[in-house]
Coordinates of N, CA and C in Angstrom, one line a residue:
M1 N -4.5 -7.2 9.5 CA -3.3 -6.3 9.4 C -2.8 -6.0 10.8
L2 N -1.5 -6.1 11.0 CA -0.9 -5.7 12.3 C -1.1 -4.2 12.6
N3 N -1.2 -3.9 13.9 CA -1.2 -2.5 14.2 C 0.2 -1.9 13.9
T4 N 0.3 -0.7 13.3 CA 1.6 -0.1 12.9 C 1.7 1.3 13.5
I5 N 2.9 1.7 13.8 CA 3.2 3.1 14.1 C 4.3 3.5 13.1
R6 N 3.9 4.5 12.3 CA 4.8 5.0 11.2 C 5.5 6.3 11.7
H7 N 6.8 6.3 11.4 CA 7.6 7.4 11.7 C 8.2 8.0 10.4
G8 N 8.1 9.3 10.3 CA 8.6 9.9 9.1 C 7.7 9.7 7.8
L9 N 8.2 10.3 6.7 CA 7.4 10.2 5.5 C 8.2 9.3 4.5
P10 N 7.4 8.8 3.5 CA 8.1 8.0 2.5 C 9.1 8.8 1.7
T11 N 10.2 8.2 1.4 CA 11.3 8.9 0.6 C 11.7 8.0 -0.5
D12 N 12.8 8.3 -1.2 CA 13.2 7.4 -2.3 C 14.0 6.2 -1.8
R13 N 14.1 6.1 -0.5 CA 14.8 5.0 0.1 C 13.8 4.0 0.6
P14 N 14.2 2.7 0.6 CA 13.2 1.6 1.1 C 12.7 1.9 2.5
P15 N 11.5 1.7 2.8 CA 11.0 1.8 4.2 C 11.7 0.8 5.0
L16 N 11.8 1.1 6.3 CA 12.4 0.1 7.3 C 11.3 -0.4 8.2
L17 N 11.1 -1.7 8.2 CA 10.1 -2.3 9.1 C 10.8 -2.9 10.3
I18 N 10.3 -2.6 11.5 CA 10.8 -3.1 12.8 C 9.9 -4.1 13.4
A19 N 10.4 -5.3 13.7 CA 9.6 -6.3 14.4 C 10.2 -6.6 15.8
H20 N 9.4 -6.3 16.8 CA 9.9 -6.5 18.2 C 9.9 -7.9 18.6
G21 N 10.5 -8.1 19.8 CA 10.6 -9.4 20.4 C 9.5 -9.8 21.3
L22 N 9.6 -11.0 21.9 CA 8.5 -11.5 22.8 C 8.2 -10.5 23.9
F23 N 6.9 -10.3 24.2 CA 6.4 -9.4 25.2 C 6.7 -7.9 24.9
G24 N 7.1 -7.6 23.7 CA 7.4 -6.2 23.4 C 6.2 -5.6 22.6
S25 N 6.5 -4.4 22.0 CA 5.5 -3.7 21.2 C 6.2 -2.7 20.3
A26 N 5.5 -2.2 19.4 CA 6.0 -1.1 18.5 C 6.5 0.1 19.3
R27 N 5.8 0.4 20.4 CA 6.1 1.6 21.2 C 7.5 1.4 21.9
N28 N 7.9 0.2 22.2 CA 9.2 0.0 22.8 C 10.3 0.6 21.9
W29 N 10.1 0.6 20.6 CA 11.1 1.0 19.6 C 10.9 2.5 19.1
G30 N 10.1 3.3 19.9 CA 9.8 4.6 19.4 C 11.0 5.5 19.2
V31 N 11.9 5.6 20.2 CA 13.0 6.5 20.1 C 13.9 6.1 18.9
I32 N 14.3 4.8 18.8 CA 15.2 4.4 17.7 C 14.4 4.6 16.4
A33 N 13.2 4.2 16.3 CA 12.4 4.4 15.0 C 12.4 5.8 14.6
K34 N 12.2 6.7 15.5 CA 12.1 8.1 15.2 C 13.4 8.6 14.7
R35 N 14.5 8.2 15.3 CA 15.8 8.7 14.9 C 16.2 8.1 13.5
L36 N 15.8 6.9 13.3 CA 16.1 6.3 12.0 C 15.3 6.8 10.8
S37 N 14.2 7.5 11.2 CA 13.3 8.0 10.2 C 13.7 9.3 9.5
T38 N 14.9 9.8 9.8 CA 15.3 11.1 9.2 C 15.5 11.0 7.7
D39 N 15.7 9.8 7.1 CA 15.9 9.8 5.7 C 15.1 8.7 5.0
R40 N 14.1 8.1 5.8 CA 13.3 7.0 5.2 C 12.1 6.9 6.2
Q41 N 11.0 6.3 5.7 CA 9.9 6.0 6.6 C 10.2 4.7 7.4
V42 N 9.9 4.7 8.7 CA 10.1 3.6 9.5 C 8.8 3.1 10.0
V43 N 8.5 1.8 9.9 CA 7.2 1.2 10.3 C 7.5 0.2 11.4
A44 N 7.1 0.6 12.6 CA 7.2 -0.4 13.7 C 5.8 -1.0 13.9
V45 N 5.8 -2.3 14.1 CA 4.6 -3.1 14.2 C 4.4 -3.7 15.6
D46 N 3.2 -3.9 16.0 CA 2.8 -4.8 17.1 C 2.7 -6.2 16.5
M47 N 3.5 -7.1 16.9 CA 3.3 -8.5 16.4 C 2.0 -9.1 16.9
R48 N 1.4 -10.1 16.2 CA 0.2 -10.7 16.6 C 0.3 -11.1 18.1
N49 N -0.8 -11.0 18.8 CA -0.9 -11.4 20.2 C -0.1 -10.4 21.1
H50 N 0.2 -9.3 20.6 CA 1.0 -8.2 21.3 C 0.3 -6.9 21.1
G51 N 0.4 -6.0 22.0 CA 0.0 -4.6 21.8 C -1.4 -4.4 21.3
D52 N -1.6 -3.6 20.3 CA -2.9 -3.4 19.7 C -3.2 -4.2 18.5
S53 N -2.4 -5.2 18.2 CA -2.7 -6.1 17.1 C -3.7 -7.2 17.6
A54 N -4.2 -7.9 16.6 CA -5.3 -8.9 16.9 C -4.7 -10.1 17.6
W55 N -5.5 -10.8 18.4 CA -5.1 -12.0 19.0 C -5.5 -13.2 18.2
H56 N -4.7 -14.2 18.2 CA -4.9 -15.4 17.4 C -4.6 -16.6 18.3
D57 N -5.1 -17.8 17.8 CA -4.8 -19.0 18.6 C -3.4 -19.6 18.2
T58 N -2.8 -19.1 17.2 CA -1.5 -19.6 16.7 C -0.4 -18.5 16.8
H59 N 0.8 -18.9 16.9 CA 1.9 -18.0 17.0 C 3.2 -18.6 16.4
S60 N 3.0 -19.2 15.3 CA 4.2 -19.9 14.6 C 4.9 -18.8 13.8
Y61 N 6.2 -19.1 13.5 CA 7.0 -18.1 12.7 C 6.5 -18.0 11.3
V62 N 5.9 -19.0 10.8 CA 5.2 -18.9 9.4 C 4.1 -17.9 9.5
D63 N 3.3 -17.9 10.6 CA 2.2 -17.0 10.8 C 2.8 -15.6 10.9
L64 N 3.8 -15.4 11.7 CA 4.4 -14.1 12.0 C 5.0 -13.5 10.7
A65 N 5.7 -14.3 9.9 CA 6.2 -13.9 8.7 C 5.2 -13.4 7.7
A66 N 4.1 -14.2 7.7 CA 3.0 -13.8 6.8 C 2.4 -12.5 7.2
D67 N 2.3 -12.2 8.5 CA 1.8 -10.9 9.0 C 2.7 -9.8 8.5
L68 N 4.0 -10.0 8.6 CA 4.9 -9.0 8.1 C 4.8 -8.7 6.6
A69 N 4.6 -9.8 5.9 CA 4.5 -9.7 4.4 C 3.3 -8.9 4.1
Q70 N 2.2 -9.0 4.9 CA 1.0 -8.3 4.6 C 1.2 -6.8 4.8
V71 N 2.0 -6.4 5.9 CA 2.3 -5.0 6.1 C 3.1 -4.5 5.0
I72 N 4.1 -5.2 4.6 CA 5.0 -4.7 3.6 C 4.3 -4.5 2.2
G73 N 3.5 -5.4 1.8 CA 2.8 -5.3 0.6 C 3.8 -5.5 -0.6
D74 N 3.6 -4.7 -1.7 CA 4.4 -5.0 -2.9 C 5.6 -4.1 -3.0
T75 N 5.9 -3.3 -2.0 CA 7.1 -2.4 -2.0 C 8.1 -3.0 -1.0
P76 N 9.2 -3.5 -1.6 CA 10.2 -4.2 -0.7 C 10.7 -3.2 0.4
H77 N 10.8 -3.8 1.6 CA 11.3 -3.0 2.7 C 12.7 -3.6 3.2
D78 N 13.4 -2.8 3.9 CA 14.5 -3.3 4.7 C 13.8 -3.7 6.0
V79 N 14.2 -4.8 6.6 CA 13.5 -5.4 7.8 C 14.5 -5.6 8.9
L80 N 14.1 -5.1 10.1 CA 14.9 -5.2 11.3 C 14.1 -6.0 12.3
G81 N 14.6 -7.1 12.8 CA 13.8 -7.9 13.8 C 14.7 -8.2 15.0
H82 N 14.1 -8.0 16.2 CA 14.9 -8.4 17.4 C 14.3 -9.6 18.1
S83 N 15.1 -10.6 18.4 CA 14.7 -11.8 19.1 C 13.6 -12.5 18.4
M84 N 12.4 -12.6 19.0 CA 11.3 -13.3 18.3 C 11.0 -12.6 16.9
G85 N 11.1 -11.3 16.9 CA 10.9 -10.5 15.7 C 12.0 -10.8 14.7
G86 N 13.2 -11.1 15.2 CA 14.3 -11.5 14.3 C 14.1 -12.8 13.6
K87 N 13.5 -13.8 14.4 CA 13.2 -15.1 13.8 C 12.1 -14.9 12.8
A88 N 11.1 -14.1 13.1 CA 10.0 -13.9 12.1 C 10.6 -13.2 10.8
A89 N 11.5 -12.3 11.0 CA 12.1 -11.6 9.8 C 12.9 -12.6 9.0
M90 N 13.6 -13.5 9.7 CA 14.4 -14.5 9.0 C 13.5 -15.5 8.2
V91 N 12.4 -15.9 8.8 CA 11.5 -16.8 8.1 C 10.9 -16.1 6.9
L92 N 10.6 -14.8 7.0 CA 10.1 -14.0 5.9 C 11.1 -14.0 4.8
A93 N 12.4 -13.7 5.1 CA 13.4 -13.6 4.1 C 13.6 -15.0 3.4
L94 N 13.4 -16.1 4.1 CA 13.7 -17.4 3.5 C 12.5 -17.9 2.7
T95 N 11.3 -17.4 3.0 CA 10.1 -17.9 2.4 C 9.5 -16.9 1.4
D96 N 9.8 -15.7 1.5 CA 9.3 -14.6 0.6 C 10.3 -13.5 0.4
P97 N 11.4 -13.9 -0.2 CA 12.6 -13.0 -0.2 C 12.4 -11.7 -1.0
T98 N 11.4 -11.7 -1.9 CA 11.2 -10.5 -2.7 C 10.6 -9.4 -1.9
R99 N 10.2 -9.7 -0.7 CA 9.6 -8.6 0.2 C 10.7 -7.7 0.8
L100 N 12.0 -8.3 0.8 CA 13.1 -7.6 1.5 C 14.1 -7.1 0.6
R101 N 14.8 -6.0 1.0 CA 16.0 -5.6 0.4 C 17.2 -6.0 1.2
R102 N 17.1 -5.6 2.5 CA 18.2 -5.9 3.5 C 17.6 -6.4 4.7
L103 N 18.3 -7.3 5.4 CA 17.8 -7.9 6.6 C 18.7 -7.6 7.8
I104 N 18.2 -7.2 8.9 CA 19.0 -7.0 10.1 C 18.3 -7.8 11.2
V105 N 19.1 -8.7 11.8 CA 18.7 -9.6 12.9 C 19.4 -9.2 14.2
A106 N 18.7 -8.8 15.2 CA 19.2 -8.3 16.4 C 19.2 -9.4 17.5
D107 N 20.4 -10.0 17.8 CA 20.6 -10.9 18.9 C 19.7 -12.1 18.9
I108 N 19.7 -12.8 17.8 CA 19.0 -14.1 17.8 C 19.6 -14.9 16.6
A109 N 19.5 -16.2 16.7 CA 20.0 -17.1 15.6 C 18.8 -18.0 15.1
P110 N 18.9 -18.5 13.9 CA 17.9 -19.4 13.4 C 18.0 -20.8 14.0
V111 N 18.0 -20.9 15.3 CA 18.1 -22.2 16.0 C 17.1 -22.3 17.1
A112 N 16.9 -23.4 17.7 CA 16.0 -23.6 18.9 C 16.8 -23.3 20.1
Y113 N 16.1 -22.7 21.1 CA 16.6 -22.4 22.4 C 15.9 -23.1 23.5
D114 N 16.5 -23.2 24.6 CA 15.8 -24.0 25.7 C 15.5 -23.1 26.9
H115 N 15.7 -21.8 26.8 CA 15.4 -20.9 27.9 C 13.9 -20.4 27.8
T116 N 13.0 -21.2 28.3 CA 11.6 -20.9 28.2 C 11.3 -19.6 29.0
Q117 N 10.3 -18.8 28.5 CA 9.9 -17.6 29.2 C 8.5 -17.8 29.9
A118 N 8.2 -19.1 30.1 CA 6.9 -19.4 30.7 C 6.8 -18.8 32.1
H119 N 7.9 -18.7 32.8 CA 7.9 -18.2 34.2 C 7.5 -16.7 34.2
L120 N 7.8 -16.0 33.1 CA 7.3 -14.6 33.1 C 5.8 -14.5 32.8
I121 N 5.3 -15.4 32.0 CA 3.9 -15.5 31.8 C 3.2 -15.8 33.2
A122 N 3.7 -16.7 33.9 CA 3.2 -17.1 35.2 C 3.2 -15.9 36.2
A123 N 4.3 -15.1 36.1 CA 4.4 -13.9 37.0 C 3.4 -12.9 36.6
M124 N 3.1 -12.7 35.3 CA 2.1 -11.7 34.9 C 0.7 -12.2 35.3
R125 N 0.5 -13.4 35.1 CA -0.9 -14.0 35.5 C -1.1 -13.8 37.0
A126 N -0.1 -13.9 37.8 CA -0.2 -13.9 39.2 C -0.6 -12.5 39.8
V127 N -0.4 -11.4 39.0 CA -0.8 -10.1 39.4 C -2.3 -9.9 39.5
D128 N -2.7 -9.5 40.7 CA -4.1 -9.2 40.9 C -4.4 -7.8 40.4
L129 N -5.0 -7.7 39.2 CA -5.2 -6.4 38.5 C -6.4 -5.6 39.0
S130 N -7.2 -6.2 39.9 CA -8.4 -5.6 40.3 C -8.2 -4.3 41.1
G131 N -7.1 -4.2 41.8 CA -6.8 -3.0 42.6 C -5.7 -2.2 42.0
V132 N -5.3 -2.5 40.8 CA -4.1 -1.8 40.1 C -4.6 -0.5 39.5
T133 N -4.1 0.6 39.9 CA -4.4 1.9 39.2 C -3.2 2.5 38.5
R134 N -2.0 2.1 38.9 CA -0.8 2.5 38.4 C 0.1 1.3 38.2
R135 N 1.1 1.5 37.3 CA 2.0 0.4 37.0 C 2.8 0.1 38.2
S136 N 3.1 1.0 39.1 CA 3.8 0.8 40.3 C 3.1 -0.2 41.2
D137 N 1.7 -0.2 41.2 CA 1.0 -1.1 42.0 C 1.2 -2.5 41.5
A138 N 1.3 -2.7 40.2 CA 1.6 -4.1 39.7 C 3.1 -4.4 39.9
A139 N 3.9 -3.5 39.8 CA 5.4 -3.7 40.0 C 5.6 -4.4 41.4
A140 N 4.9 -3.9 42.4 CA 5.0 -4.5 43.7 C 4.6 -6.0 43.8
Q141 N 3.8 -6.4 42.8 CA 3.4 -7.8 42.8 C 4.2 -8.6 41.9
L142 N 5.1 -8.0 41.2 CA 6.0 -8.7 40.2 C 7.4 -9.0 40.8
M143 N 7.5 -8.9 42.1 CA 8.8 -9.1 42.7 C 9.4 -10.4 42.5
Q144 N 8.6 -11.4 42.1 CA 9.2 -12.7 41.8 C 10.0 -12.7 40.5
V145 N 9.9 -11.6 39.8 CA 10.8 -11.3 38.6 C 12.0 -10.4 39.2
P146 N 13.1 -11.0 39.5 CA 14.1 -10.3 40.2 C 14.8 -9.2 39.5
D147 N 14.8 -9.2 38.2 CA 15.6 -8.2 37.4 C 14.7 -7.0 37.2
D148 N 15.2 -5.8 37.6 CA 14.4 -4.6 37.5 C 14.1 -4.2 36.0
G149 N 15.1 -4.5 35.1 CA 14.9 -4.1 33.7 C 13.8 -5.0 33.1
T150 N 13.8 -6.3 33.4 CA 12.7 -7.2 32.9 C 11.4 -6.8 33.5
R151 N 11.3 -6.5 34.7 CA 10.1 -6.1 35.4 C 9.5 -4.9 34.7
S152 N 10.4 -3.9 34.5 CA 9.9 -2.6 33.8 C 9.5 -2.9 32.4
F153 N 10.2 -3.8 31.7 CA 9.8 -4.1 30.3 C 8.4 -4.8 30.3
L154 N 8.1 -5.7 31.2 CA 6.8 -6.4 31.2 C 5.7 -5.4 31.5
L155 N 6.0 -4.4 32.4 CA 5.0 -3.5 32.8 C 4.6 -2.5 31.7
Q156 N 5.4 -2.4 30.6 CA 5.0 -1.6 29.5 C 3.8 -2.2 28.7
S157 N 3.6 -3.5 29.0 CA 2.4 -4.1 28.3 C 1.2 -4.3 29.2
L158 N 1.2 -3.4 30.3 CA 0.0 -3.4 31.2 C -0.8 -2.2 30.9
D159 N -2.1 -2.5 30.6 CA -3.1 -1.4 30.4 C -3.8 -1.2 31.7
T160 N -3.4 -0.2 32.5 CA -4.0 0.0 33.8 C -5.4 0.5 33.7
A161 N -5.8 1.2 32.7 CA -7.1 1.7 32.6 C -8.1 0.6 32.4
D162 N -7.8 -0.4 31.6 CA -8.7 -1.5 31.4 C -8.3 -2.7 32.2
K163 N -7.3 -2.6 33.1 CA -6.8 -3.6 34.0 C -6.6 -4.9 33.2
R164 N -5.7 -4.9 32.2 CA -5.5 -6.1 31.4 C -4.1 -6.0 30.9
W165 N -3.5 -7.1 30.6 CA -2.2 -7.2 29.9 C -2.6 -7.1 28.4
T166 N -1.8 -6.4 27.6 CA -2.0 -6.3 26.2 C -1.2 -7.4 25.5
L167 N -1.2 -8.6 26.1 CA -0.5 -9.8 25.6 C -1.5 -10.9 25.7
N168 N -1.5 -11.7 24.6 CA -2.4 -12.9 24.7 C -1.6 -14.0 25.4
L169 N -1.6 -14.0 26.7 CA -0.8 -14.9 27.5 C -1.1 -16.4 27.2
D170 N -2.4 -16.7 27.0 CA -2.8 -18.0 26.8 C -2.1 -18.6 25.5
T171 N -2.2 -17.9 24.4 CA -1.6 -18.4 23.2 C -0.1 -18.4 23.3
L172 N 0.5 -17.3 23.9 CA 2.0 -17.3 24.0 C 2.5 -18.4 24.8
E173 N 1.7 -18.8 25.9 CA 2.2 -20.0 26.7 C 2.0 -21.3 25.9
A174 N 0.9 -21.4 25.2 CA 0.6 -22.7 24.5 C 1.6 -22.8 23.3
E175 N 2.0 -21.7 22.7 CA 2.9 -21.7 21.5 C 4.4 -21.5 21.9
M176 N 4.7 -21.5 23.2 CA 6.1 -21.3 23.6 C 7.1 -22.2 22.9
P177 N 6.8 -23.5 22.7 CA 7.8 -24.4 22.0 C 8.1 -23.9 20.6
K178 N 7.0 -23.3 19.9 CA 7.3 -22.8 18.5 C 8.1 -21.5 18.6
I179 N 7.8 -20.7 19.6 CA 8.6 -19.4 19.8 C 10.0 -19.7 20.1
L180 N 10.3 -20.7 20.9 CA 11.7 -21.0 21.2 C 12.4 -21.7 20.1
G181 N 11.6 -22.4 19.2 CA 12.2 -23.2 18.1 C 12.4 -22.3 16.9
F182 N 12.7 -23.0 15.8 CA 12.8 -22.4 14.5 C 12.4 -23.4 13.4
P183 N 11.6 -23.0 12.5 CA 11.1 -24.0 11.5 C 12.2 -24.6 10.6
D184 N 12.0 -25.8 10.2 CA 12.9 -26.4 9.2 C 12.6 -26.0 7.8
L185 N 13.4 -25.0 7.3 CA 13.1 -24.5 6.0 C 14.3 -24.7 5.1
S186 N 14.0 -24.9 3.8 CA 15.0 -25.1 2.8 C 15.2 -23.7 2.1
G187 N 16.2 -23.6 1.3 CA 16.5 -22.4 0.6 C 17.4 -21.4 1.4
T188 N 17.7 -20.3 0.7 CA 18.5 -19.3 1.3 C 18.0 -17.9 1.0
F189 N 18.4 -16.9 1.8 CA 18.2 -15.5 1.4 C 19.6 -15.0 1.0
D190 N 19.7 -14.6 -0.3 CA 20.9 -14.2 -0.9 C 21.2 -12.7 -0.8
G191 N 20.3 -12.0 -0.2 CA 20.5 -10.6 -0.1 C 21.4 -10.2 1.1
P192 N 21.7 -9.0 1.3 CA 22.5 -8.5 2.4 C 21.8 -8.8 3.8
A193 N 22.6 -9.4 4.7 CA 22.0 -9.7 6.0 C 23.1 -9.3 7.1
F194 N 22.6 -8.8 8.2 CA 23.4 -8.3 9.2 C 23.0 -8.8 10.6
F195 N 23.8 -9.6 11.2 CA 23.5 -10.2 12.5 C 24.3 -9.4 13.6
L196 N 23.5 -8.5 14.3 CA 24.0 -7.6 15.3 C 23.7 -8.1 16.7
S197 N 24.7 -8.3 17.5 CA 24.5 -9.0 18.8 C 25.1 -8.1 19.9
G198 N 24.6 -8.4 21.2 CA 25.2 -7.9 22.3 C 26.4 -8.7 22.7
A199 N 27.5 -8.0 23.0 CA 28.8 -8.8 23.3 C 28.7 -9.6 24.6
E200 N 27.8 -9.2 25.5 CA 27.6 -9.9 26.7 C 26.4 -10.9 26.7
S201 N 25.8 -11.0 25.5 CA 24.7 -12.0 25.3 C 25.2 -13.3 24.8
D202 N 24.5 -14.4 25.1 CA 24.9 -15.7 24.6 C 23.9 -16.3 23.6
Y203 N 23.0 -15.4 23.1 CA 22.0 -15.8 22.1 C 22.6 -16.2 20.8
V204 N 23.6 -15.5 20.3 CA 24.3 -15.8 19.0 C 25.7 -16.3 19.4
R205 N 25.9 -17.6 19.3 CA 27.2 -18.1 19.7 C 28.1 -18.5 18.5
P206 N 29.4 -18.6 18.7 CA 30.2 -19.0 17.5 C 29.8 -20.2 16.8
E207 N 29.2 -21.2 17.5 CA 28.8 -22.4 16.8 C 27.5 -22.2 16.0
H208 N 26.8 -21.1 16.1 CA 25.7 -20.8 15.3 C 26.0 -20.2 13.9
R209 N 27.2 -19.8 13.8 CA 27.6 -19.1 12.6 C 27.5 -19.9 11.3
A210 N 27.8 -21.2 11.4 CA 27.7 -22.0 10.2 C 26.3 -22.2 9.7
T211 N 25.4 -22.3 10.7 CA 23.9 -22.4 10.4 C 23.5 -21.1 9.7
I212 N 23.9 -20.0 10.3 CA 23.5 -18.7 9.8 C 24.0 -18.5 8.4
K213 N 25.3 -18.8 8.1 CA 25.9 -18.6 6.8 C 25.3 -19.6 5.8
A214 N 24.8 -20.7 6.2 CA 24.2 -21.7 5.3 C 22.9 -21.1 4.7
L215 N 22.1 -20.4 5.6 CA 20.8 -19.8 5.2 C 20.9 -18.4 4.7
F216 N 22.0 -17.7 5.1 CA 22.1 -16.3 4.7 C 23.6 -16.1 4.3
P217 N 23.9 -16.5 3.0 CA 25.3 -16.5 2.6 C 26.0 -15.2 2.7
Q218 N 25.3 -14.1 2.6 CA 25.9 -12.8 2.7 C 26.0 -12.2 4.1
A219 N 25.7 -13.1 5.1 CA 25.6 -12.6 6.5 C 26.9 -11.9 6.9
R220 N 26.8 -10.8 7.6 CA 27.9 -10.1 8.3 C 27.5 -10.1 9.8
F221 N 28.6 -10.0 10.6 CA 28.4 -10.1 12.0 C 29.0 -8.9 12.7
A222 N 28.4 -8.5 13.8 CA 29.0 -7.4 14.6 C 28.4 -7.6 16.0
R223 N 29.2 -7.1 17.0 CA 28.8 -7.2 18.4 C 28.9 -5.8 19.0
I224 N 28.0 -5.4 19.9 CA 28.1 -4.1 20.6 C 28.6 -4.4 22.0
P225 N 29.8 -3.7 22.3 CA 30.4 -4.0 23.6 C 29.5 -3.6 24.7
D226 N 29.6 -4.4 25.8 CA 28.9 -4.1 27.1 C 27.4 -4.2 26.9
A227 N 26.9 -4.8 25.9 CA 25.4 -4.9 25.7 C 25.0 -6.4 25.8
H228 N 23.8 -6.6 26.3 CA 23.2 -7.9 26.5 C 22.1 -8.1 25.5
H229 N 21.1 -8.9 25.8 CA 20.1 -9.3 24.8 C 19.3 -8.1 24.3
W230 N 18.9 -7.2 25.2 CA 18.2 -6.0 24.8 C 19.2 -4.9 24.4
L231 N 20.0 -5.2 23.5 CA 21.1 -4.3 23.1 C 20.6 -2.9 22.6
H232 N 19.4 -2.9 22.0 CA 18.9 -1.6 21.4 C 18.5 -0.7 22.6
A233 N 18.1 -1.2 23.7 CA 17.7 -0.4 24.8 C 18.9 0.0 25.7
E234 N 19.9 -0.9 25.8 CA 21.0 -0.7 26.6 C 22.0 0.3 25.9
K235 N 22.2 0.1 24.6 CA 23.1 0.9 23.8 C 22.5 1.5 22.6
P236 N 21.5 2.4 22.8 CA 20.7 2.9 21.6 C 21.5 3.6 20.6
R237 N 22.5 4.4 21.0 CA 23.3 5.2 20.0 C 24.2 4.3 19.2
E238 N 24.8 3.3 19.9 CA 25.7 2.4 19.2 C 24.8 1.5 18.3
F239 N 23.7 1.1 18.7 CA 22.8 0.3 17.9 C 22.4 1.0 16.7
E240 N 21.9 2.3 16.8 CA 21.5 3.1 15.7 C 22.6 3.3 14.7
A241 N 23.8 3.5 15.2 CA 25.0 3.8 14.3 C 25.3 2.5 13.5
A242 N 25.2 1.3 14.1 CA 25.5 0.1 13.4 C 24.4 -0.2 12.3
V243 N 23.2 0.1 12.7 CA 22.1 -0.1 11.7 C 22.2 0.8 10.5
R244 N 22.5 2.1 10.8 CA 22.7 3.1 9.7 C 23.8 2.7 8.8
A245 N 24.9 2.2 9.4 CA 26.1 1.9 8.6 C 25.8 0.8 7.6
F246 N 25.0 -0.2 8.1 CA 24.6 -1.3 7.2 C 23.6 -0.9 6.2
L247 N 22.6 -0.1 6.5 CA 21.6 0.3 5.6 C 22.1 1.3 4.5
D248 N 23.2 2.1 4.9 CA 23.7 3.1 4.0 C 24.7 2.6 3.0
V249 N 25.0 1.3 3.0 CA 26.0 0.8 2.1 C 25.5 0.9 0.7

C-alpha cells in the first residue's frame, strides 16, 4: 500500500485522490489538499519509489495504476493526477474505470514525450551528502540545475537527517522510457474527464486533443493563464477554483 496523507473527514461526497508527478510527493500537495478537504476527504499519496512509499524495481504505468486502485479500494474516488501521476490516473481510468467517478489530469497527455529527466537524476546523484546538514548545503551543489524552482522542488525530496534522497533514483533512471511513454491501451473512460493545463506549458498541445478525446470522450479542456507545467504551485488559487468547479457539477 502506498503511503498516504489524509486531509479532512469522510463525507457523503466521493473522496478525492491526488497522485503527484515525477520527483514529487504527497507533501507537495499539502496546501491544496487541505483547502479541497472542506467538503470531502482528500487522500494524497506518495507514488511508488517516491517519498515514504515502498521502492520497487519497476515503475510502469500499469504498476502505478494498480497501486492507486489498491488505495481506492471498493469506494469509487474522484482522481486528480499531475504529470506522471496524471498518466497513472489515466491508465487507471482506462483499465479499471469502476474505481473512478471523475478524472482530473493536470498538464499531461496520454502520449510519449522526449524530454528526459535523466539529467536531474544525475544532478541529485552528484551531491555529496556526507557533509550535508541542511538543504541549503545541498542546494549549493545543485547549481548545475539552473532553475531555482526546479532546484527547490528536488530538495524537498532530500532527507538531511538520514543523508539520503527519498527517491529510488536507480529504478526511476532505468524506467525513464516507460515514464516518458504511455502504454498502448484499448477501450475508453466514458466518465467525466477534465484536462487542466498551464497556458505557458507545451505538455498538452492542440494536436494531442484528438488522442485525448478518443480515449476520454467526455474530456473537457481548460488552461490557467500565466502558468507553466507546475500550474498547481504557480497558481494555487486558480487551480483550486478550476478543480472545484469541475467536481461540483
